[in-house]
Amino acid sequence: MSGHSPGNAPVQIRKYLAIFGLMLLATLMTAGASYIPFGNRSINVIVALCIAGFQAFLVLGHMMHLLSEKKMIYGVLAFTAIFLVCMFALTILAHHDLPGATAD
Amino acid sequence: MEIPYTVKARPDTGLYNAKVGLWLFLASEVMLFGGLFSSYVLLRVGAPGGLWPRGWLNIPLGTLNTILLISSSITITFAWAALKSNQFGRFKVFLGTTLLLAITFLGIKSFEYRDKLSHYQVTLNSGQVVDGHLVERTADHLVLHGVEADSPKAFLDRRSREFRQLQHEEFKLATAEVKKVEAYKPRMNTYLALYWTMTGLHALHLVGGILVMGYFWGPGSRMWHTAPEHFTNRIEIAGLYWHFVDLVWVFLFPVLYLL
Amino acid sequence: MQTAIQSMPHGAAHAEPHAEPGFLRQYVFSTDHKVVGIQYGLTALIFLLFGFFLMLTMRWQIAHPGQPVPVVGPLLEAVLGQVAKGGMMSPDLYNSFGAMHGTIMVFLAIVPLAVGAFGNYLVPLQIGAIDMAFPRLNMTSYQFYFLGGIIMFASFFIPGGAAQAGWTSYPPLANAIPTDGQTFWLLGMVFLITSSLLGSVNIIATIIQLRAPGMTWMRLPFFVWAQFVASFLLLLAFPPLEAAGVMQLMDKVAGTSFFLPTGLAVGGAVGQASGGGSPLLWQHLFWFLAHPEVYVLILPALGIIAEIIANNTRKPLWGYKTLVYAALALGFISFIVWAHHMYLTGMGTTIATFFQTTTMLISVPSVIILTCLLISLWGGSIRFNTPMLFASAFLPMFGIGGLTGLPLGFSYSDIHLHDTYYVIGHFHYVVAPGTIFALFAGIYFWFPKVTGRVMNEFWGRVHFWGSLIFMNVVFMPMFVQGLSGMLRRMSDGGATYALRPDVHELNRVILWGAVCLALAQIPFIINFFYSIARGPRVTSDNPWNATTLEWQTPTPPGHGNFDKPIQVYRGPYEYSVPGASKDFTPQNELPAKA
Ligand code: HEM
Ligand SMILES: [Cu+2]
């Protein structure tokens, strides 16, 4: 992305306005979706997290320019993401794996 | 003696120093909020009886705050773009707007906090529970505006039909019949503990951001005239941080307000 | 060429015209990485001594429960009052000292020395940079550390004394103790975590951005790699503990129940807490930090040892690349082994298997590093000066520490060993005759660069042999005690348990070992201060004939470090290169013309 040449600024502005619109839409959607009884509460959770994930993609990828960032930053963030996932997964799994609850 | 690459990018990494520093800082912030979110998941999944409060917060206000924060994220990007295209006046307008939006967010947030502090749940000796906002409290009685039920369980899911059918009215309770009075403070239950802690920490991040952006808007903006490129980088960094604050809220909002 | 470097005028850096900053700017609020490093170093050494003193009084209590502590007993009573009545240690005081010994040693002494002092001072020098990437943040990092230290230290003197729930601060115990010590502990930790965050961002950014021209990644001295990995561990593992610290603070101050289960009874009475929390959640978040933290303790030590071994064997390190990759692997795996501290918390076999596997995996890179360093000794004509003595003792000591970790890493043997003195023995072998020896080695080794003077060799040797012998007298018996079932953290040293009398007898051996260990530090302390003032001056900027860039500076390096532009042409360990005119080739020496 060539934000470095001033001449491109208007193009960028248009792009950010589009992102702004999408973000607002997603916010209203997530608020709205929470009123819909999907039958099972976990479907609400999944829908909300998917929308939040989409918003995160917009913020990280476009507003924070991660889609066109340098290799070094990707490296740092990739490790962060791995450790974050490990922290979530292993604490939850450990909580549910109780002695005698497994088949051996 | 000048430290290299404070303004220009280092050729082999393609980055200037502050950008590396900021992304490292954000990585650690991810782990900080990650720790809180993973606590949220663990505590919620492990909640006794699977019971978890729902609909305890004001969704329209939460939505409004989300919109404010998203807008502020866009305006700070515009502020940066303005510097890039050499329009200092526009920059001032957009950064000023960002500040106003952020302060409004905090205003609404503190209104919500105040509301929770005047919200009480009162257990009576009879076992009845009254839940509502405090109207008046004296030595011998207590007036609440709210609803009444046989058990606090009735107040757990406030988006359920049953709860919405409860009659809102004013209750005058003699101190003698009251067994327990509890405000909607962090100590009331795990959900509120998480709500206060997570939004509180997020609000502290906003305060920090406001201070820094306020400095760049006011006295710090003089740097534009001496070192424009350096100053533009600073605004980019402030913007990255601000987007991150926005990003955290994008998750806090559904998790605390909606689910 | 070399003579040109050696005869570089010492005052060259000062020759540039610039205003001399005032005393405060130069020594107290300095942003120079070397000054910040020295500030870190001196503060951390004081805390190291203080933590050692806490342990000495505890060892007396363990060996002679209920008897007045000699020498310092009256002082304790005068300063702390009731908890040290008659100069005796009450169980409360024992618990405070124990908790604070661990906290101070890990968070206020070793890490600040290894990363704050050595990292700050050496990393910019070794990569050929003029300072850290963010000098102002660097100063702030030290200030946060200092404030955190003050808070921790002050907590001894508040009513009820310092925290008592161990350096691990497990709830609900940490919460149930009614005094404010724990609150201070948590506040102090928030400061220390902030400090280490700023420090680690700075070190990583400096290494990424400020390497001198020609200093490619694979030309970095191993010490820099070790600091790089350790800083990443600090950066990513500490924040979850900060989150947990905030939650425990809320439990303590705002009455929440993040870590308090429903129906928790304290002292027979069911408490007021709303419940619904999970004590295990704290343990997860704590060990998510604290396991990587032990590698923060050991990695810089390995870095120091690698530099000293290469320099004193006059040979390149054996397997430099292997060392680098092993350090990276160590850093990575250390994030996914934490629950080996929690086998006995009612963990199921599936998860236990996962953590046992990763724990065994992580010992592979540890062994690789140790092996590379050992092989590096092979066939060298070793110069056994004081730094090298400490470095060579480090290897077997760290080896014992690592090997004794293996039985702890399997859940079935850990059932027997968990929470006994065996664990204490294990980790002290890694940290005390391990990391602390490496830090001593580093102090003796870089002292000439920092002060321009050399420490006394004879007293260095006295210090070394005394430390080596008595470290082992102190820690070796702990394995025996632990294997016979003696629990840790007992204020009477396990006297109420029916153990064999000779197991108890070992407590006395350890006590006198510890006293002698203290005596063995006196030569060091005197030597250190005497040499700063009176030690013989170095005659060269590179007295050890070393290859890395920190020796290519004036002595001591001035503001801005180098008095000439640095261009790097070669790897960090070009010792005894065949055909070279001398047995070392500095990294920035021009290649010989073809
Ligand atoms: C290389 C292989 C290593 C293995 C397999 C290992 C394994 C373990 C295990 C399983 C425990 C828990 C014991 C228990 O509480 O029952 C433990 C405790 C400990 N280890 Fe290690 N370890 C290793 C290396 C290290 C290193 C390098 C350090 C530090 C520099 C270290 C420091 C500690 C500390 C401080 C504790 C005790 C924490 C406490 O409970 O207070 N270990 N180790
Ligand atoms: Cu461990």
Short mmCIF file of C-alpha atoms in Angstrom, two decimals, chain C residues 132-467:
data_model
loop_
_atom_site.label_atom_id
_atom_site.label_comp_id
_atom_site.label_asym_id
_atom_site.label_seq_id
_atom_site.Cartn_x
_atom_site.Cartn_y
_atom_site.Cartn_z
CA MET C 132 19.26 1.14 23.08
CA ALA C 133 16.50 1.85 20.58
CA PHE C 134 14.44 3.73 23.20
CA PRO C 135 16.80 5.20 25.80
CA ARG C 136 14.07 7.10 27.65
CA LEU C 137 11.99 3.96 28.05
CA ASN C 138 15.09 2.21 29.28
CA MET C 139 15.44 4.67 32.12
CA THR C 140 11.74 4.35 32.90
CA SER C 141 12.10 0.60 33.00
CA TYR C 142 14.71 0.89 35.73
CA GLN C 143 12.56 3.34 37.64
CA PHE C 144 9.59 0.97 37.60
CA TYR C 145 11.85 -1.82 38.79
CA PHE C 146 13.15 0.39 41.58
CA LEU C 147 9.66 1.37 42.69
CA GLY C 148 8.51 -2.25 42.61
CA GLY C 149 11.50 -3.13 44.76
CA ILE C 150 10.69 -0.35 47.24
CA ILE C 151 7.10 -1.56 47.53
CA MET C 152 8.22 -5.13 48.14
CA PHE C 153 10.80 -4.01 50.68
CA ALA C 154 8.39 -1.67 52.45
CA SER C 155 5.92 -4.49 52.94
CA PHE C 156 8.15 -6.00 55.63
CA PHE C 157 7.41 -3.05 57.86
CA ILE C 158 3.65 -2.72 57.53
CA PRO C 159 1.42 -4.22 60.23
CA GLY C 160 1.25 -7.96 59.68
CA GLY C 161 4.43 -7.97 57.61
CA ALA C 162 5.15 -9.05 54.07
CA ALA C 163 3.30 -11.60 51.94
CA GLN C 164 3.22 -15.10 53.40
CA ALA C 165 1.79 -17.29 50.69
CA GLY C 166 5.01 -18.28 48.94
CA TRP C 167 6.52 -16.73 45.84
CA THR C 168 3.78 -18.61 43.97
CA SER C 169 0.99 -16.80 45.88
CA TYR C 170 -1.54 -19.58 45.47
CA PRO C 171 -5.10 -18.65 46.30
CA PRO C 172 -7.18 -19.23 48.35
CA LEU C 173 -4.35 -19.12 50.90
CA ALA C 174 -2.98 -15.86 49.51
CA ASN C 175 -6.41 -14.37 49.88
CA ALA C 176 -7.26 -15.82 53.26
CA ILE C 177 -4.29 -14.37 55.13
CA PRO C 178 -5.86 -11.26 56.62
CA THR C 179 -2.84 -8.92 56.45
CA ASP C 180 -1.96 -6.45 53.70
CA GLY C 181 1.34 -8.04 52.74
CA GLN C 182 -0.22 -9.79 49.77
CA THR C 183 -1.70 -6.53 48.49
CA PHE C 184 1.75 -4.98 48.56
CA TRP C 185 3.14 -8.02 46.82
CA LEU C 186 0.60 -7.71 44.03
CA LEU C 187 1.19 -3.99 43.61
CA GLY C 188 4.92 -4.55 43.58
CA MET C 189 4.51 -7.23 40.92
CA VAL C 190 2.49 -4.90 38.70
CA PHE C 191 5.41 -2.46 38.78
CA LEU C 192 7.98 -5.18 38.14
CA ILE C 193 5.97 -6.58 35.25
CA THR C 194 5.66 -3.14 33.68
CA SER C 195 9.39 -2.68 34.07
CA SER C 196 10.20 -5.98 32.44
CA LEU C 197 7.76 -5.21 29.62
CA LEU C 198 9.55 -1.95 28.81
CA GLY C 199 12.92 -3.62 29.14
CA SER C 200 12.12 -6.52 26.89
CA VAL C 201 10.53 -4.38 24.17
CA ASN C 202 13.68 -2.33 24.23
CA ILE C 203 16.12 -5.22 24.00
CA ILE C 204 14.24 -6.92 21.18
CA ALA C 205 13.79 -3.73 19.19
CA THR C 206 17.45 -2.87 19.68
CA ILE C 207 18.60 -6.24 18.40
CA ILE C 208 16.27 -6.10 15.41
CA GLN C 209 16.94 -2.50 14.43
CA LEU C 210 20.33 -1.34 15.62
CA ARG C 211 22.76 -4.05 14.55
CA ALA C 212 25.86 -2.45 13.02
CA PRO C 213 26.43 -2.81 9.28
CA GLY C 214 27.57 -6.34 8.55
CA MET C 215 26.22 -7.71 11.83
CA THR C 216 23.94 -10.32 10.34
CA TRP C 217 21.80 -12.56 12.53
CA MET C 218 24.26 -15.41 12.35
CA ARG C 219 27.13 -13.16 13.36
CA LEU C 220 25.49 -12.20 16.64
CA PRO C 221 27.36 -13.42 19.71
CA PHE C 222 25.43 -16.22 21.41
CA PHE C 223 24.93 -13.94 24.41
CA VAL C 224 22.83 -11.63 22.25
CA TRP C 225 20.73 -14.53 21.03
CA ALA C 226 20.16 -15.65 24.60
CA GLN C 227 19.02 -12.15 25.57
CA PHE C 228 16.80 -12.04 22.50
CA VAL C 229 14.99 -15.25 23.40
CA ALA C 230 14.80 -14.38 27.10
CA SER C 231 13.28 -11.01 26.26
CA PHE C 232 10.62 -12.68 24.16
CA LEU C 233 9.77 -14.92 27.07
CA LEU C 234 9.42 -11.87 29.32
CA LEU C 235 7.38 -10.06 26.71
CA LEU C 236 4.81 -12.76 26.09
CA ALA C 237 4.68 -14.78 29.30
CA PHE C 238 4.48 -12.00 31.86
CA PRO C 239 1.23 -10.33 30.73
CA PRO C 240 -1.01 -13.27 31.69
CA LEU C 241 0.46 -13.07 35.18
CA GLU C 242 -0.25 -9.36 35.15
CA ALA C 243 -3.86 -10.18 34.30
CA ALA C 244 -3.90 -12.75 37.10
CA GLY C 245 -2.28 -10.25 39.46
CA VAL C 246 -4.99 -7.71 38.72
CA MET C 247 -7.62 -10.36 39.36
CA GLN C 248 -6.04 -11.40 42.65
CA LEU C 249 -5.83 -7.74 43.59
CA MET C 250 -9.56 -7.45 42.88
CA ASP C 251 -10.15 -10.50 45.07
CA LYS C 252 -8.15 -8.92 47.82
CA VAL C 253 -9.37 -5.34 47.57
CA ALA C 254 -12.76 -5.36 45.85
CA GLY C 255 -13.97 -8.62 47.32
CA THR C 256 -14.42 -10.50 44.05
CA SER C 257 -14.04 -14.26 43.74
CA PHE C 258 -11.96 -14.86 40.65
CA PHE C 259 -9.91 -17.48 42.45
CA LEU C 260 -12.22 -18.36 45.33
CA PRO C 261 -14.46 -21.39 44.98
CA THR C 262 -18.06 -21.50 46.10
CA GLY C 263 -18.50 -22.35 49.77
CA LEU C 264 -14.90 -21.63 50.70
CA ALA C 265 -14.47 -21.93 54.46
CA VAL C 266 -11.63 -20.08 56.16
CA GLY C 267 -10.85 -20.93 59.77
CA GLY C 268 -14.01 -23.04 59.99
CA ALA C 269 -16.34 -20.26 58.89
CA VAL C 270 -17.81 -19.98 55.42
CA GLY C 271 -16.61 -16.69 54.00
CA GLN C 272 -18.54 -13.78 52.55
CA ALA C 273 -17.19 -14.24 49.05
CA SER C 274 -19.67 -14.85 46.27
CA GLY C 275 -17.65 -17.84 45.08
CA GLY C 276 -17.75 -19.32 41.62
CA GLY C 277 -14.05 -18.76 41.05
CA SER C 278 -11.27 -21.21 40.36
CA PRO C 279 -8.04 -21.49 42.38
CA LEU C 280 -6.58 -23.56 39.56
CA LEU C 281 -7.02 -20.66 37.17
CA TRP C 282 -4.39 -18.76 39.16
CA GLN C 283 -2.03 -21.69 39.00
CA HIS C 284 -2.40 -21.89 35.23
CA LEU C 285 -1.79 -18.20 34.71
CA PHE C 286 1.03 -18.13 37.26
CA TRP C 287 2.94 -21.03 35.76
CA PHE C 288 2.27 -19.80 32.25
CA LEU C 289 4.66 -17.09 33.30
CA ALA C 290 6.78 -18.89 35.82
CA HIS C 291 7.94 -21.75 33.68
CA PRO C 292 9.20 -19.48 30.88
CA GLU C 293 10.60 -17.36 33.70
CA VAL C 294 12.98 -20.13 34.73
CA TYR C 295 14.36 -20.02 31.20
CA VAL C 296 14.70 -16.27 31.55
CA LEU C 297 16.88 -17.14 34.53
CA ILE C 298 19.01 -19.63 32.68
CA LEU C 299 19.32 -18.34 29.10
CA PRO C 300 21.36 -15.21 29.83
CA ALA C 301 23.54 -17.36 32.06
CA LEU C 302 24.18 -19.73 29.16
CA GLY C 303 24.99 -16.70 27.02
CA ILE C 304 27.56 -15.43 29.48
CA ILE C 305 29.12 -18.87 29.80
CA ALA C 306 29.36 -19.26 26.03
CA GLU C 307 31.26 -15.98 25.67
CA ILE C 308 33.67 -16.84 28.46
CA ILE C 309 34.31 -20.36 27.26
CA ALA C 310 35.05 -19.27 23.70
CA ASN C 311 37.39 -16.57 24.96
CA ASN C 312 39.31 -18.72 27.40
CA THR C 313 39.61 -21.87 25.32
CA ARG C 314 40.80 -19.67 22.44
CA LYS C 315 38.58 -21.74 20.14
CA PRO C 316 35.37 -21.04 18.28
CA LEU C 317 32.27 -22.31 20.08
CA TRP C 318 31.46 -25.80 18.96
CA GLY C 319 28.17 -25.75 17.02
CA TYR C 320 27.29 -22.07 17.11
CA LYS C 321 24.27 -22.55 14.86
CA THR C 322 23.10 -25.53 16.86
CA LEU C 323 23.30 -23.43 19.99
CA VAL C 324 21.20 -20.71 18.40
CA TYR C 325 18.53 -23.08 17.17
CA ALA C 326 18.49 -24.91 20.49
CA ALA C 327 17.95 -21.63 22.33
CA LEU C 328 15.08 -20.77 20.00
CA ALA C 329 13.54 -24.21 20.50
CA LEU C 330 13.95 -23.88 24.24
CA GLY C 331 12.13 -20.56 24.18
CA PHE C 332 9.32 -21.94 22.09
CA ILE C 333 8.70 -25.13 24.03
CA SER C 334 8.96 -23.37 27.38
CA PHE C 335 5.50 -21.91 26.72
CA ILE C 336 3.81 -25.27 26.65
CA VAL C 337 5.20 -27.15 29.62
CA TRP C 338 3.83 -25.08 32.49
CA ALA C 339 1.40 -27.58 33.95
CA HIS C 340 4.22 -29.93 34.99
CA HIS C 341 4.07 -27.85 38.16
CA MET C 342 0.45 -28.93 38.61
CA TYR C 343 0.44 -32.72 38.28
CA LEU C 344 -0.93 -33.05 41.78
CA THR C 345 -3.85 -30.69 41.35
CA GLY C 346 -6.19 -33.41 40.20
CA MET C 347 -5.13 -33.44 36.59
CA GLY C 348 -6.40 -36.14 34.27
CA THR C 349 -4.06 -38.49 32.47
CA THR C 350 -4.59 -37.07 28.98
CA ILE C 351 -3.42 -33.59 29.84
CA ALA C 352 -0.72 -34.96 32.14
CA THR C 353 0.60 -37.00 29.21
CA PHE C 354 0.72 -33.92 27.04
CA PHE C 355 2.71 -31.97 29.60
CA GLN C 356 5.02 -34.88 30.37
CA THR C 357 5.79 -35.17 26.68
CA THR C 358 6.56 -31.50 26.22
CA THR C 359 8.66 -31.51 29.40
CA MET C 360 10.79 -34.32 28.06
CA LEU C 361 11.01 -32.53 24.73
CA ILE C 362 12.34 -29.38 26.35
CA SER C 363 15.18 -31.23 27.99
CA VAL C 364 16.49 -32.08 24.52
CA PRO C 365 17.56 -28.54 23.59
CA SER C 366 18.85 -28.05 27.14
CA VAL C 367 21.08 -31.08 26.77
CA ILE C 368 22.16 -29.95 23.31
CA ILE C 369 23.28 -26.58 24.64
CA LEU C 370 25.16 -28.15 27.51
CA THR C 371 26.80 -30.66 25.18
CA CYS C 372 27.92 -27.98 22.74
CA LEU C 373 29.50 -26.03 25.56
CA LEU C 374 31.22 -29.13 26.90
CA ILE C 375 32.59 -30.11 23.52
CA SER C 376 33.82 -26.53 23.11
CA LEU C 377 36.25 -27.23 25.94
CA TRP C 378 37.72 -30.20 24.10
CA GLY C 379 41.29 -29.77 22.96
CA GLY C 380 41.52 -26.14 23.96
CA SER C 381 44.48 -24.77 25.85
CA ILE C 382 42.28 -23.40 28.57
CA ARG C 383 43.14 -20.24 30.50
CA PHE C 384 41.82 -20.91 33.99
CA ASN C 385 41.25 -17.42 35.26
CA THR C 386 38.44 -16.66 37.74
CA PRO C 387 35.72 -16.16 35.13
CA MET C 388 36.68 -19.44 33.48
CA LEU C 389 36.67 -21.28 36.80
CA PHE C 390 33.11 -20.16 37.45
CA ALA C 391 32.17 -21.00 33.90
CA SER C 392 33.58 -24.49 34.07
CA ALA C 393 31.86 -25.17 37.40
CA PHE C 394 28.61 -23.93 35.92
CA LEU C 395 28.49 -26.81 33.45
CA PRO C 396 28.26 -29.77 35.88
CA MET C 397 26.16 -27.79 38.36
CA PHE C 398 23.61 -26.87 35.71
CA GLY C 399 23.82 -30.48 34.58
CA ILE C 400 22.83 -31.75 38.01
CA GLY C 401 19.99 -29.24 38.13
CA GLY C 402 18.69 -30.28 34.74
CA LEU C 403 19.00 -34.01 35.30
CA THR C 404 17.15 -33.87 38.60
CA GLY C 405 14.36 -32.12 36.72
CA LEU C 406 13.60 -35.24 34.72
CA PRO C 407 12.06 -37.28 37.58
CA LEU C 408 9.96 -34.23 38.35
CA GLY C 409 8.78 -34.09 34.79
CA PHE C 410 7.05 -37.47 34.96
CA SER C 411 3.79 -37.37 36.85
CA TYR C 412 4.27 -40.76 38.50
CA SER C 413 7.61 -39.90 40.06
CA ASP C 414 6.52 -36.36 40.78
CA ILE C 415 3.74 -37.67 43.03
CA HIS C 416 6.47 -38.70 45.42
CA LEU C 417 8.71 -35.69 44.95
CA HIS C 418 6.34 -32.78 44.55
CA ASP C 419 6.54 -30.16 47.29
CA THR C 420 9.51 -31.82 48.95
CA TYR C 421 13.04 -30.58 49.40
CA TYR C 422 13.94 -32.49 46.27
CA VAL C 423 12.24 -29.76 44.22
CA ILE C 424 14.10 -27.12 46.21
CA GLY C 425 17.35 -28.92 45.48
CA HIS C 426 16.50 -29.23 41.79
CA PHE C 427 15.83 -25.64 41.06
CA HIS C 428 18.52 -24.26 43.30
CA TYR C 429 21.12 -26.31 41.47
CA VAL C 430 19.98 -24.64 38.28
CA VAL C 431 19.75 -21.15 39.70
CA ALA C 432 22.38 -20.91 42.43
CA PRO C 433 25.53 -22.76 41.40
CA GLY C 434 24.11 -22.43 37.90
CA THR C 435 22.87 -18.96 37.05
CA ILE C 436 24.53 -17.17 39.97
CA PHE C 437 27.91 -18.72 39.07
CA ALA C 438 27.43 -17.51 35.53
CA LEU C 439 26.65 -14.03 36.82
CA PHE C 440 29.79 -14.07 38.97
CA ALA C 441 31.77 -15.24 35.97
CA GLY C 442 30.29 -12.38 33.99
CA ILE C 443 31.13 -9.83 36.66
CA TYR C 444 34.77 -10.92 36.81
CA PHE C 445 34.95 -11.09 33.02
CA TRP C 446 33.47 -7.70 32.07
CA PHE C 447 34.68 -5.81 35.15
CA PRO C 448 37.76 -4.47 33.27
CA LYS C 449 35.57 -3.05 30.51
CA VAL C 450 33.14 -1.37 32.90
CA THR C 451 35.64 0.05 35.39
CA GLY C 452 38.95 0.04 33.55
CA ARG C 453 40.43 -2.03 36.37
CA VAL C 454 40.94 -5.73 37.00
CA MET C 455 39.63 -7.68 39.97
CA ASN C 456 42.11 -9.51 42.15
CA GLU C 457 42.76 -13.01 40.87
CA PHE C 458 43.75 -14.64 44.17
CA TRP C 459 40.67 -13.51 46.07
CA GLY C 460 38.64 -14.42 43.04
CA ARG C 461 39.88 -17.97 43.44
CA VAL C 462 39.11 -17.99 47.15
CA HIS C 463 35.63 -16.79 46.35
CA PHE C 464 35.24 -19.45 43.68
CA TRP C 465 36.38 -22.46 45.69
CA GLY C 466 34.47 -21.39 48.79
CA SER C 467 31.31 -20.88 46.78
#
